[in-house]
mmCIF file of C-alpha atoms and ligand atoms in Angstrom:
data_model
loop_
_atom_site.group_PDB
_atom_site.id
_atom_site.type_symbol
_atom_site.label_atom_id
_atom_site.label_comp_id
_atom_site.label_asym_id
_atom_site.label_seq_id
_atom_site.Cartn_x
_atom_site.Cartn_y
_atom_site.Cartn_z
ATOM 1 C CA MET A 1 101.336 136.972 85.566
ATOM 2 C CA ILE A 2 99.888 138.240 82.023
ATOM 3 C CA ARG A 3 99.402 134.798 79.931
ATOM 4 C CA THR A 4 100.555 135.333 76.107
ATOM 5 C CA GLN A 5 97.769 134.013 73.784
ATOM 6 C CA LEU A 6 99.424 131.778 71.163
ATOM 7 C CA TRP A 7 96.863 130.167 68.180
ATOM 8 C CA ALA A 8 98.573 126.865 67.529
ATOM 9 C CA SER A 9 96.701 127.033 63.648
ATOM 10 C CA GLY A 10 96.280 123.560 62.778
ATOM 11 C CA GLY A 11 95.366 124.373 58.823
ATOM 12 C CA GLY A 12 91.862 123.262 58.085
ATOM 13 C CA VAL A 13 88.363 124.053 58.445
ATOM 14 C CA GLN A 14 88.242 125.266 62.398
ATOM 15 C CA SER A 15 91.461 126.548 61.718
ATOM 16 C CA ALA A 16 89.911 129.004 58.897
ATOM 17 C CA ALA A 17 87.033 129.644 61.209
ATOM 18 C CA ILE A 18 89.460 130.766 64.130
ATOM 19 C CA ALA A 19 91.267 133.059 61.307
ATOM 20 C CA ALA A 20 87.546 134.694 60.394
ATOM 21 C CA LEU A 21 87.161 135.233 64.505
ATOM 22 C CA ILE A 22 90.492 137.407 64.340
ATOM 23 C CA ALA A 23 89.985 139.195 60.770
ATOM 24 C CA MET A 24 86.194 140.323 62.216
ATOM 25 C CA GLY A 25 88.735 141.563 65.730
ATOM 26 C CA GLU A 26 86.524 139.443 67.811
ATOM 27 C CA ILE A 27 90.030 137.915 69.014
ATOM 28 C CA LYS A 28 93.461 138.580 68.877
ATOM 29 C CA PRO A 29 96.508 136.578 69.505
ATOM 30 C CA ASP A 30 100.081 137.779 70.267
ATOM 31 C CA LEU A 31 101.371 135.062 68.249
ATOM 32 C CA ALA A 32 100.247 132.946 65.555
ATOM 33 C CA ALA A 33 102.313 129.877 64.029
ATOM 34 C CA ILE A 34 101.060 126.780 61.923
ATOM 35 C CA VAL A 35 104.048 123.718 61.813
ATOM 36 C CA ASP A 36 105.429 122.970 58.319
ATOM 37 C CA THR A 37 105.903 119.397 58.381
ATOM 38 C CA GLY A 38 107.587 119.633 54.989
ATOM 39 C CA ARG A 39 104.458 116.668 54.783
ATOM 40 C CA GLU A 40 101.533 118.854 54.420
ATOM 41 C CA GLN A 41 99.165 118.094 51.622
ATOM 42 C CA SER A 42 99.727 121.005 49.217
ATOM 43 C CA THR A 43 96.335 122.691 48.592
ATOM 44 C CA THR A 44 97.014 123.645 52.752
ATOM 45 C CA TRP A 45 99.306 126.484 51.691
ATOM 46 C CA SER A 46 97.364 127.797 48.600
ATOM 47 C CA TYR A 47 94.418 128.629 50.822
ATOM 48 C CA MET A 48 97.173 129.913 53.534
ATOM 49 C CA ASP A 49 98.501 131.654 51.192
ATOM 50 C CA ALA A 50 95.782 133.427 48.701
ATOM 51 C CA ILE A 51 92.891 133.448 52.102
ATOM 52 C CA ILE A 52 94.273 133.459 55.525
ATOM 53 C CA VAL A 53 97.796 135.304 55.696
ATOM 54 C CA PRO A 54 96.280 138.042 54.030
ATOM 55 C CA ALA A 55 93.135 138.370 56.192
ATOM 56 C CA LEU A 56 95.431 138.241 59.374
ATOM 57 C CA SER A 57 97.701 140.857 58.204
ATOM 58 C CA ALA A 58 95.391 143.244 57.746
ATOM 59 C CA VAL A 59 94.411 143.547 61.111
ATOM 60 C CA GLY A 60 97.785 143.354 62.182
ATOM 61 C CA VAL A 61 98.400 139.358 62.882
ATOM 62 C CA THR A 62 101.587 137.767 61.311
ATOM 63 C CA LEU A 63 100.766 133.455 60.605
ATOM 64 C CA HIS A 64 104.429 132.233 61.243
ATOM 65 C CA ARG A 65 105.120 129.364 59.263
ATOM 66 C CA ILE A 66 107.606 126.821 61.336
ATOM 67 C CA TYR A 67 109.588 124.695 59.494
ATOM 68 C CA LYS A 68 109.525 121.390 61.599
ATOM 69 C CA ASN A 69 113.071 120.451 60.204
ATOM 70 C CA GLN A 70 114.245 123.793 62.521
ATOM 71 C CA PHE A 71 113.032 123.194 65.091
ATOM 72 C CA GLU A 72 113.066 118.499 65.181
ATOM 73 C CA GLY A 73 116.022 116.713 64.590
ATOM 74 C CA ARG A 74 113.445 113.889 64.435
ATOM 75 C CA ASP A 75 111.940 112.455 61.426
ATOM 76 C CA LEU A 76 110.187 109.060 60.289
ATOM 77 C CA TYR A 77 111.886 107.126 63.384
ATOM 78 C CA GLY A 78 112.937 107.476 66.695
ATOM 79 C CA GLY A 79 113.063 105.952 69.745
ATOM 80 C CA ALA A 80 116.118 104.379 72.241
ATOM 81 C CA ASP A 81 116.781 101.872 69.118
ATOM 82 C CA ASN A 82 115.999 104.686 66.436
ATOM 83 C CA ASN A 83 114.166 102.583 64.864
ATOM 84 C CA THR A 84 110.530 103.360 65.974
ATOM 85 C CA LEU A 85 108.598 104.425 63.447
ATOM 86 C CA LEU A 86 106.706 107.331 64.399
ATOM 87 C CA LEU A 87 103.737 106.926 62.473
ATOM 88 C CA PRO A 88 100.009 105.859 63.107
ATOM 89 C CA ALA A 89 100.865 104.116 60.510
ATOM 90 C CA PHE A 90 98.955 99.888 60.505
ATOM 91 C CA SER A 91 101.884 97.338 60.728
ATOM 92 C CA THR A 92 101.380 93.814 60.141
ATOM 93 C CA ARG A 93 104.396 92.800 62.440
ATOM 94 C CA GLY A 94 102.899 91.201 65.446
ATOM 95 C CA GLY A 95 101.288 88.607 62.877
ATOM 96 C CA GLU A 96 97.858 91.201 63.749
ATOM 97 C CA VAL A 97 96.670 94.005 62.605
ATOM 98 C CA GLY A 98 97.260 96.589 64.849
ATOM 99 C CA LYS A 99 98.281 101.077 64.895
ATOM 100 C CA LEU A 100 101.195 102.505 66.047
ATOM 101 C CA SER A 101 101.249 105.788 67.899
ATOM 102 C CA ASN A 102 100.957 109.066 66.188
ATOM 103 C CA TRP A 103 104.372 110.917 67.851
ATOM 104 C CA CYS A 104 104.535 112.333 64.652
ATOM 105 C CA SER A 105 102.159 114.536 66.377
ATOM 106 C CA SER A 106 104.077 115.776 69.134
ATOM 107 C CA TYR A 107 107.548 116.133 67.482
ATOM 108 C CA TRP A 108 106.479 117.013 64.507
ATOM 109 C CA LYS A 109 104.322 119.946 65.495
ATOM 110 C CA ARG A 110 103.880 120.101 69.261
ATOM 111 C CA GLU A 111 107.169 120.624 70.134
ATOM 112 C CA VAL A 112 108.228 122.464 67.485
ATOM 113 C CA ILE A 113 105.520 125.039 68.051
ATOM 114 C CA LYS A 114 106.420 125.156 71.914
ATOM 115 C CA ARG A 115 110.361 125.554 71.173
ATOM 116 C CA TRP A 116 109.723 128.257 68.250
ATOM 117 C CA ALA A 117 107.404 130.130 70.969
ATOM 118 C CA ASN A 118 110.302 129.552 73.440
ATOM 119 C CA ARG A 119 112.772 131.132 70.978
ATOM 120 C CA ASN A 120 109.550 133.974 71.122
ATOM 121 C CA GLY A 121 110.466 134.605 74.972
ATOM 122 C CA VAL A 122 107.177 133.432 75.331
ATOM 123 C CA ASP A 123 106.728 133.046 79.762
ATOM 124 C CA LEU A 124 102.877 131.124 80.626
ATOM 125 C CA VAL A 125 101.746 130.825 77.446
ATOM 126 C CA ASP A 126 97.191 129.798 76.254
ATOM 127 C CA THR A 127 97.713 127.693 73.727
ATOM 128 C CA TRP A 128 94.677 128.475 71.564
ATOM 129 C CA LEU A 129 93.558 125.275 69.465
ATOM 130 C CA GLY A 130 91.229 125.230 66.657
ATOM 131 C CA ILE A 131 88.854 121.872 68.098
ATOM 132 C CA SER A 132 84.504 123.054 68.186
ATOM 133 C CA VAL A 133 81.961 121.027 70.087
ATOM 134 C CA ASP A 134 80.942 118.584 68.294
ATOM 135 C CA GLU A 135 84.807 117.353 68.370
ATOM 136 C CA ILE A 136 84.184 118.204 72.735
ATOM 137 C CA GLY A 137 85.644 114.665 73.839
ATOM 138 C CA ARG A 138 89.485 116.309 72.536
ATOM 139 C CA MET A 139 90.459 119.016 75.422
ATOM 140 C CA GLN A 140 92.789 118.171 77.385
ATOM 141 C CA LYS A 141 93.310 119.221 81.604
ATOM 142 C CA HIS A 142 96.060 121.846 81.899
ATOM 143 C CA ARG A 143 98.977 120.574 83.162
ATOM 144 C CA GLY A 144 101.400 122.505 84.993
ATOM 145 C CA GLN A 145 101.496 126.487 85.191
ATOM 146 C CA LYS A 146 103.670 127.255 81.361
ATOM 147 C CA TRP A 147 100.956 125.241 78.958
ATOM 148 C CA HIS A 148 97.942 125.660 79.378
ATOM 149 C CA THR A 149 95.149 124.962 76.281
ATOM 150 C CA ARG A 150 92.450 127.552 75.148
ATOM 151 C CA TYR A 151 89.669 126.661 72.554
ATOM 152 C CA PRO A 152 87.797 129.860 70.593
ATOM 153 C CA LEU A 153 85.766 127.593 69.069
ATOM 154 C CA ILE A 154 83.323 125.856 72.055
ATOM 155 C CA GLU A 155 84.339 128.811 74.668
ATOM 156 C CA ARG A 156 81.940 130.133 71.617
ATOM 157 C CA GLY A 157 79.457 127.312 71.592
ATOM 158 C CA MET A 158 80.724 126.551 68.027
ATOM 159 C CA ASN A 159 80.166 123.230 66.199
ATOM 160 C CA ARG A 160 81.683 122.289 62.388
ATOM 161 C CA GLY A 161 79.091 123.480 60.668
ATOM 162 C CA ASP A 162 79.009 126.949 62.551
ATOM 163 C CA CYS A 163 83.359 126.665 61.977
ATOM 164 C CA ILE A 164 82.237 126.284 57.471
ATOM 165 C CA THR A 165 79.281 129.132 57.625
ATOM 166 C CA LEU A 166 81.311 131.508 59.192
ATOM 167 C CA VAL A 167 84.172 130.889 56.671
ATOM 168 C CA ARG A 168 81.667 131.680 54.065
ATOM 169 C CA ARG A 169 80.073 134.667 55.162
ATOM 170 C CA MET A 170 83.770 136.494 55.219
ATOM 171 C CA GLY A 171 83.357 135.392 51.594
ATOM 172 C CA TRP A 172 86.128 133.373 52.234
ATOM 173 C CA PRO A 173 86.008 129.548 49.479
ATOM 174 C CA ASP A 174 85.596 126.716 51.719
ATOM 175 C CA PRO A 175 88.777 125.257 53.903
ATOM 176 C CA PRO A 176 90.127 122.190 52.126
ATOM 177 C CA ARG A 177 91.717 119.550 55.643
ATOM 178 C CA SER A 178 94.637 119.907 56.172
ATOM 179 C CA SER A 179 96.709 117.002 56.858
ATOM 180 C CA CYS A 180 100.017 115.505 56.047
ATOM 181 C CA TYR A 181 99.558 113.897 52.459
ATOM 182 C CA MET A 182 100.467 110.306 53.646
ATOM 183 C CA CYS A 183 98.832 110.488 57.251
ATOM 184 C CA PRO A 184 97.135 107.195 57.935
ATOM 185 C CA ASN A 185 94.427 108.663 60.074
ATOM 186 C CA HIS A 186 93.155 109.650 56.875
ATOM 187 C CA THR A 187 89.562 108.070 56.151
ATOM 188 C CA ALA A 188 88.436 106.440 53.115
ATOM 189 C CA GLN A 189 86.873 109.800 51.548
ATOM 190 C CA GLU A 190 89.727 111.413 52.454
ATOM 191 C CA TRP A 191 92.111 109.708 50.704
ATOM 192 C CA ARG A 192 89.842 109.203 47.094
ATOM 193 C CA ASP A 193 89.821 113.207 48.057
ATOM 194 C CA ILE A 194 93.768 113.171 47.215
ATOM 195 C CA ARG A 195 93.419 110.417 44.721
ATOM 196 C CA ASP A 196 91.578 112.609 43.092
ATOM 197 C CA ASN A 197 91.716 115.721 43.125
ATOM 198 C CA LYS A 198 95.005 116.030 43.907
ATOM 199 C CA PRO A 199 97.283 113.900 42.060
ATOM 200 C CA ALA A 200 100.677 115.490 43.040
ATOM 201 C CA ASP A 201 99.885 113.995 46.464
ATOM 202 C CA TRP A 202 98.590 110.860 46.057
ATOM 203 C CA HIS A 203 101.753 109.968 43.880
ATOM 204 C CA ALA A 204 103.654 111.311 46.755
ATOM 205 C CA ALA A 205 101.588 109.064 49.795
ATOM 206 C CA ILE A 206 102.021 106.326 46.923
ATOM 207 C CA GLU A 207 106.007 106.575 46.743
ATOM 208 C CA PHE A 208 106.275 107.522 50.569
ATOM 209 C CA GLU A 209 104.532 103.986 51.805
ATOM 210 C CA ARG A 210 107.047 102.287 49.261
ATOM 211 C CA ASP A 211 110.060 104.018 50.898
ATOM 212 C CA LEU A 212 108.772 102.638 53.848
ATOM 213 C CA HIS A 213 108.158 99.570 52.707
ATOM 214 C CA ARG A 214 112.114 99.189 51.956
ATOM 215 C CA ARG A 215 112.661 99.535 55.501
ATOM 216 C CA ASP A 216 109.471 98.466 57.262
ATOM 217 C CA PRO A 217 107.182 95.729 54.682
ATOM 218 C CA HIS A 218 105.352 95.532 58.155
ATOM 219 C CA ALA A 219 103.802 98.873 57.486
ATOM 220 C CA PHE A 220 101.217 99.926 55.559
ATOM 221 C CA LEU A 221 98.838 103.440 55.380
ATOM 222 C CA HIS A 222 95.927 102.340 54.858
ATOM 223 C CA HIS A 223 93.924 99.866 57.523
ATOM 224 C CA ASP A 224 93.264 97.275 55.032
ATOM 225 C CA CYS A 225 96.909 97.011 55.035
ATOM 226 C CA VAL A 226 98.245 96.180 51.383
ATOM 227 C CA PRO A 227 99.590 99.122 49.247
ATOM 228 C CA LEU A 228 98.094 102.346 49.293
ATOM 229 C CA ASP A 229 97.584 102.168 45.427
ATOM 230 C CA GLN A 230 95.201 98.703 45.558
ATOM 231 C CA ALA A 231 93.342 99.767 48.451
ATOM 232 C CA ASP A 232 89.849 99.871 48.528
ATOM 233 C CA LEU A 233 88.985 103.866 49.024
ATOM 234 C CA ASP A 234 85.207 102.863 48.890
ATOM 235 C CA GLU A 235 83.222 104.527 51.795
ATOM 236 C CA ARG A 236 81.455 101.608 53.078
ATOM 237 C CA ASN A 237 85.544 100.413 53.771
ATOM 238 C CA GLY A 238 86.074 103.459 56.058
ATOM 239 C CA VAL A 239 87.437 103.299 59.402
ATOM 240 C CA LEU A 240 87.241 106.747 61.242
ATOM 241 C CA PHE A 241 90.153 108.239 63.069
ATOM 242 C CA ALA A 242 91.194 111.594 64.652
ATOM 243 C CA HIS A 243 92.270 114.837 61.946
ATOM 244 C CA CYS A 244 94.709 116.668 62.557
ATOM 245 C CA ASP A 245 93.481 119.814 61.392
ATOM 246 C CA SER A 246 91.444 120.630 64.044
ATOM 247 C CA GLY A 247 94.959 120.990 66.457
ATOM 248 C CA MET A 248 94.527 117.729 67.166
ATOM 249 C CA CYS A 249 97.972 117.190 66.397
ATOM 250 C CA PHE A 250 98.692 119.416 69.927
ATOM 251 C CA VAL A 251 96.270 117.541 72.116
HETATM 252 S S1 SF4 B 1 99.124 114.184 60.108
HETATM 253 FE FE1 SF4 B 1 98.737 112.708 60.734
HETATM 254 S S2 SF4 B 1 100.979 112.082 59.898
HETATM 255 FE FE2 SF4 B 1 101.091 114.292 59.795
HETATM 256 S S3 SF4 B 1 101.521 114.743 62.020
HETATM 257 FE FE3 SF4 B 1 99.031 114.556 62.014
HETATM 258 S S4 SF4 B 1 99.131 112.085 63.169
HETATM 259 FE FE4 SF4 B 1 101.524 112.115 61.726
#
């Protein structure tokens, strides 16, 4: 039976490289979509609208922007008591610093894409994810028959540097990193980028955390467990976390 080829764009560097491969005619998905969580960094959409969508449209591919709220009722809290924070935030609730699970990846992105694809009548699906060879550990095994994953960049032996080279060869500007503006998985460099270059996103993240604290004063966006606007964002105080822009949200 034919499997539907579904590209789940993460919106970042690797996804731009997949878009380039499509624009060059090397690969062509049956369906292409990116989920809008409602909290994406502002630069993601400006890059999408200016560069990616027109390039794909020129080769007959529509990149659908799927609004998470139309396919998922859960937002920040879930669980049996509807009081479990679904973000990978840092928490001092137990006395020690702990990190919560990133349920948001599943609820806000992966499940949303699946529901949208089902609404489009898919049967068996190969979901394309923008993971490059330097992130090979993020590949996952197939579970069941319906939803399989494919990795077009890994199939071509491409690493992140190759992705940037390809995007530049297309004449496109370097893609911005893509993730929610308040994602606790940001590195120090990403937080600085948001603070210094995307002031609206930075202020939204600070406000977001203040809102969080009204319900749970133990939850923080930065690993030092201090309010974001007081955090040390120096590189030496950085911690490496998984990002969502390469498709991590979908594995
Ligand atoms: S970018 Fe971060 S906050 Fe947003 S869905 Fe992914 S893990 Fe969750």
